[in-house]
Tab-separated table of N, CA and C in Angstrom:
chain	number	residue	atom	x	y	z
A	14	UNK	N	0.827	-1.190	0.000
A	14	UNK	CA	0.000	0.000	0.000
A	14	UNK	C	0.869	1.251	0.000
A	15	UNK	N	1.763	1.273	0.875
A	15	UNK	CA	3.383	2.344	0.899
A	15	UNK	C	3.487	2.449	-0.407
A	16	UNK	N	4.187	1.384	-1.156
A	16	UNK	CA	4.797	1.266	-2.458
A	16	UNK	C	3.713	1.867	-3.867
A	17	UNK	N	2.307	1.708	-3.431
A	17	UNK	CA	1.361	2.380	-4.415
A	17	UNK	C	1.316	3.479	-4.292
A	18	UNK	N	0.993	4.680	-2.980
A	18	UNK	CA	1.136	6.374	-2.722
A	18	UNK	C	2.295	6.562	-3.322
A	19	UNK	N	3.454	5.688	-2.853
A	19	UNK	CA	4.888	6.002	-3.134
A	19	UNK	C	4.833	6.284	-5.046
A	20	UNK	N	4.294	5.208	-5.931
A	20	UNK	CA	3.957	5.789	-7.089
A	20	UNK	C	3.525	6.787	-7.854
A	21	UNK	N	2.488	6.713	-7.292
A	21	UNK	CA	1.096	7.577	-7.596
A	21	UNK	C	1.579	8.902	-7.213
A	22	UNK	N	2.258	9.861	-6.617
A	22	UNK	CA	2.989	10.734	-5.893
A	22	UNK	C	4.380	10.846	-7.275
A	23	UNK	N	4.894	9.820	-7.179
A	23	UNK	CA	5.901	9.809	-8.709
A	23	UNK	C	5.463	10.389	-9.832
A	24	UNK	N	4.349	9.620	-10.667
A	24	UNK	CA	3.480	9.569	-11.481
A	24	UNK	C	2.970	11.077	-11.414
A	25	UNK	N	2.574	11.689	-10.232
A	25	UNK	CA	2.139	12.936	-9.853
A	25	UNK	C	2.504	14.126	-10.261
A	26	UNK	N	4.132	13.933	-9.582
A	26	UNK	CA	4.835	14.435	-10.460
A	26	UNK	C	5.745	14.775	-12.143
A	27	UNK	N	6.267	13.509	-12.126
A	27	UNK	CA	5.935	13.779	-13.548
A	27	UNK	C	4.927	14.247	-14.451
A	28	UNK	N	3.545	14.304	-13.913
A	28	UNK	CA	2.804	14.702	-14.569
A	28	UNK	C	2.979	16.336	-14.852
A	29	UNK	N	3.242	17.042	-12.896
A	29	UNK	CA	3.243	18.028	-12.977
A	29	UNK	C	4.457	18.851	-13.481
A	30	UNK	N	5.476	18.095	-13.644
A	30	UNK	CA	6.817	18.384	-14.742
A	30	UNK	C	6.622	18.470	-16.312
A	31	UNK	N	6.178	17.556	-16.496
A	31	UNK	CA	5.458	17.861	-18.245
A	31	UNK	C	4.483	18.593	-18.377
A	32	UNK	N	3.564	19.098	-17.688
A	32	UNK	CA	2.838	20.006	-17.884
A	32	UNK	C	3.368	21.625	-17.925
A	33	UNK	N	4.445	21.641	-17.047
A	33	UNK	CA	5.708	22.651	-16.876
A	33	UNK	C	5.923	22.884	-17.992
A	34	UNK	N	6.645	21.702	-18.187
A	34	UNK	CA	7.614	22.273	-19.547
A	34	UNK	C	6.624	22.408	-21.009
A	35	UNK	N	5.496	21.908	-20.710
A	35	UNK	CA	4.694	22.354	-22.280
A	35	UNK	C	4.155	23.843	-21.726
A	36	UNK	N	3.820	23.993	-20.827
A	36	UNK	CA	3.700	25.786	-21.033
A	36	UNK	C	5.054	26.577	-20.605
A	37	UNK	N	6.148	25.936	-20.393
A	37	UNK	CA	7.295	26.828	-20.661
A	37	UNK	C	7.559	26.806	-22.373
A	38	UNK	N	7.237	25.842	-23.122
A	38	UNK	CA	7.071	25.971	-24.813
A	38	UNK	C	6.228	26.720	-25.431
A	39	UNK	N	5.776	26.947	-24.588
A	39	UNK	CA	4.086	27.413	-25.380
A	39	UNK	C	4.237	28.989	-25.185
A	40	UNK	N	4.521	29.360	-24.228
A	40	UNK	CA	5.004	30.773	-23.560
A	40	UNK	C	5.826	31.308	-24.234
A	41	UNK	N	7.199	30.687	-24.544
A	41	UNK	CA	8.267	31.041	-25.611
A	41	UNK	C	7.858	30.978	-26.998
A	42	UNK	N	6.806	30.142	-27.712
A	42	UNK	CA	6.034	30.203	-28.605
A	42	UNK	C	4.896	31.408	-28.591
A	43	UNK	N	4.699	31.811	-27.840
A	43	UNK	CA	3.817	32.810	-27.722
A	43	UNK	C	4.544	34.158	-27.558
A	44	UNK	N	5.900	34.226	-26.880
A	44	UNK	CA	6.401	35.390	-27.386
A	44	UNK	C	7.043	35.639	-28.488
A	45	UNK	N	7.904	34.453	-29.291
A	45	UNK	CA	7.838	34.676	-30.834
A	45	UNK	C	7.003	34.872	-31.757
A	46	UNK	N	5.938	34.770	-31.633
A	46	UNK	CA	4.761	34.787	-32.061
A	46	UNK	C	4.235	36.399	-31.874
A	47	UNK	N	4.492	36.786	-30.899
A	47	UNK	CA	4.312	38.154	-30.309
A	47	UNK	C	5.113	39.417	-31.022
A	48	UNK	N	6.195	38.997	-31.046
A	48	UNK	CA	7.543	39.532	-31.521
A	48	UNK	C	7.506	39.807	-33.232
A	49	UNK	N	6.992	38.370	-33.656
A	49	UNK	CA	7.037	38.729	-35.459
A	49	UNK	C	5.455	39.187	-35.450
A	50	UNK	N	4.405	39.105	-34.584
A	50	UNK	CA	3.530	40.344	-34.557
A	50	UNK	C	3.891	41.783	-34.763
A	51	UNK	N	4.336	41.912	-34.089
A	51	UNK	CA	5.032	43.406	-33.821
A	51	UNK	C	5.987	43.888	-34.975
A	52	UNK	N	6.581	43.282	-35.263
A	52	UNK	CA	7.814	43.399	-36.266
A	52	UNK	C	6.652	43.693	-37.548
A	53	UNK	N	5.652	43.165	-38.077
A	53	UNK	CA	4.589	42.807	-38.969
A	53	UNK	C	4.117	44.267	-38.898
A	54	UNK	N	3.382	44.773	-37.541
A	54	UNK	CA	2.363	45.990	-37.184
A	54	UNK	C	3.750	47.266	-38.235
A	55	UNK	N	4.904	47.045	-37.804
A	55	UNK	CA	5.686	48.260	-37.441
A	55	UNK	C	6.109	48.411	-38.954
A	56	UNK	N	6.458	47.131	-39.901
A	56	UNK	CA	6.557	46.901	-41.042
A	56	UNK	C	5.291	47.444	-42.256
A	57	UNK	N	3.953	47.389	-41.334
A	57	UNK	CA	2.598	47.372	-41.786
A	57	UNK	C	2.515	49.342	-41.891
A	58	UNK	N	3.147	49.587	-40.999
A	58	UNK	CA	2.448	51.115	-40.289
A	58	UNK	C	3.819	51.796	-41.225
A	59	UNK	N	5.061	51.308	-42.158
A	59	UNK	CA	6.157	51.816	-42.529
A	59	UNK	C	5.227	52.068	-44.042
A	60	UNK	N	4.760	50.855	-44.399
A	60	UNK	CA	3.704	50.548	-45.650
A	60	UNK	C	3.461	51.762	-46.170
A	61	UNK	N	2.223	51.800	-44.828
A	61	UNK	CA	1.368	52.727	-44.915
A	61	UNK	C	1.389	53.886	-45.011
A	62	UNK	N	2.657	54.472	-44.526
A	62	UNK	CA	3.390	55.958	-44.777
A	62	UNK	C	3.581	56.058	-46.199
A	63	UNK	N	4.668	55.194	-46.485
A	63	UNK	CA	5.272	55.565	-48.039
A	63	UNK	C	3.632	55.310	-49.593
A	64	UNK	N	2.835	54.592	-48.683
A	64	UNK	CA	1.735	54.663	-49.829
A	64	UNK	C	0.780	56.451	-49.608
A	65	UNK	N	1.003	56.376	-48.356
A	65	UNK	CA	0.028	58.027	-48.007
A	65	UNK	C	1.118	59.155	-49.265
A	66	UNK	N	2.508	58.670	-48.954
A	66	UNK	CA	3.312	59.912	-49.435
A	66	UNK	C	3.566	59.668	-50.981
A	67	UNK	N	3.101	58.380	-51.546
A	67	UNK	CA	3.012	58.382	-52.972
A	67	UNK	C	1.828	58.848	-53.264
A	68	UNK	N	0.481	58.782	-52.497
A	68	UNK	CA	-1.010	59.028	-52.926
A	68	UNK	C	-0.977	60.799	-52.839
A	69	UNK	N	-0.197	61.415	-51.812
A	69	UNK	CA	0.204	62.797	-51.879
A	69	UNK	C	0.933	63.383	-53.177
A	70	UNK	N	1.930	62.889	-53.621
A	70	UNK	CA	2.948	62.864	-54.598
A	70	UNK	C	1.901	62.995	-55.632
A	71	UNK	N	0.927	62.035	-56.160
A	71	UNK	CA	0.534	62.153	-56.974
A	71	UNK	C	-0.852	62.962	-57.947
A	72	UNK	N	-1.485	63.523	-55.868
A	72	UNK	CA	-2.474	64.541	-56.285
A	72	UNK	C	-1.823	65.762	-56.242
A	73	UNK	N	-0.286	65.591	-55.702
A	73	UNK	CA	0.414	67.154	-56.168
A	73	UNK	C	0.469	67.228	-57.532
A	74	UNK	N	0.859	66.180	-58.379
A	74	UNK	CA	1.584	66.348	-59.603
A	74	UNK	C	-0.178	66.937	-60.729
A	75	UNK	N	-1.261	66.129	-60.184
A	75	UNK	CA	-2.333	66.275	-60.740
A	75	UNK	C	-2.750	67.627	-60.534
A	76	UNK	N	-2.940	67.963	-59.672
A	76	UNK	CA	-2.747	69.827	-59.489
A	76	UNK	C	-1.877	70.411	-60.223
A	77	UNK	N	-1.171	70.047	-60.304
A	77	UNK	CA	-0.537	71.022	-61.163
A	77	UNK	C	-0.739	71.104	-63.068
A	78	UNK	N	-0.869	69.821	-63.093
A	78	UNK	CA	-1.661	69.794	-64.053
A	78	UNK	C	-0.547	68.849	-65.090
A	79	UNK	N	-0.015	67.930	-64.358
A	79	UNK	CA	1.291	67.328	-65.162
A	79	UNK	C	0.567	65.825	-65.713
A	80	UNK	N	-0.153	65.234	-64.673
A	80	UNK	CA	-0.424	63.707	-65.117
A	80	UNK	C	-2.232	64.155	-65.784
């Protein structure tokens, strides 16, 4: 009966060790994940400038009466 708690308490743990280490993976997966988010937004929002300053560029040139 010793020798079965004595398991089951083993077993216990290991359980609660692999459960550890899959959300210590998952966490580090979730901040790379986070990271090429961000990198994406900042890449996204660089976009979006140089298209505002070509869409500017080109109702200047139309004012004036070139295109």
């Amino acid at each position: 009966m010793v020798e079965q708690v004595a398991s089951t308490t083993g077993s216990s743990d290991d359980e609660k060790t692999r459960a550890l280490a899959a959300y210590r993976r998952k966490l580090v997966e979730y901040r790379e994940v986070e990271q090429r988010l961000k990198e994406l937004r900042k890449k996204e929002q660089e976009m979006q400038k140089e298209h505002d300053k070509s869409e500017n560029d080109i109702k200047s040139l139309q004012s004036v009466g070139q295109i």
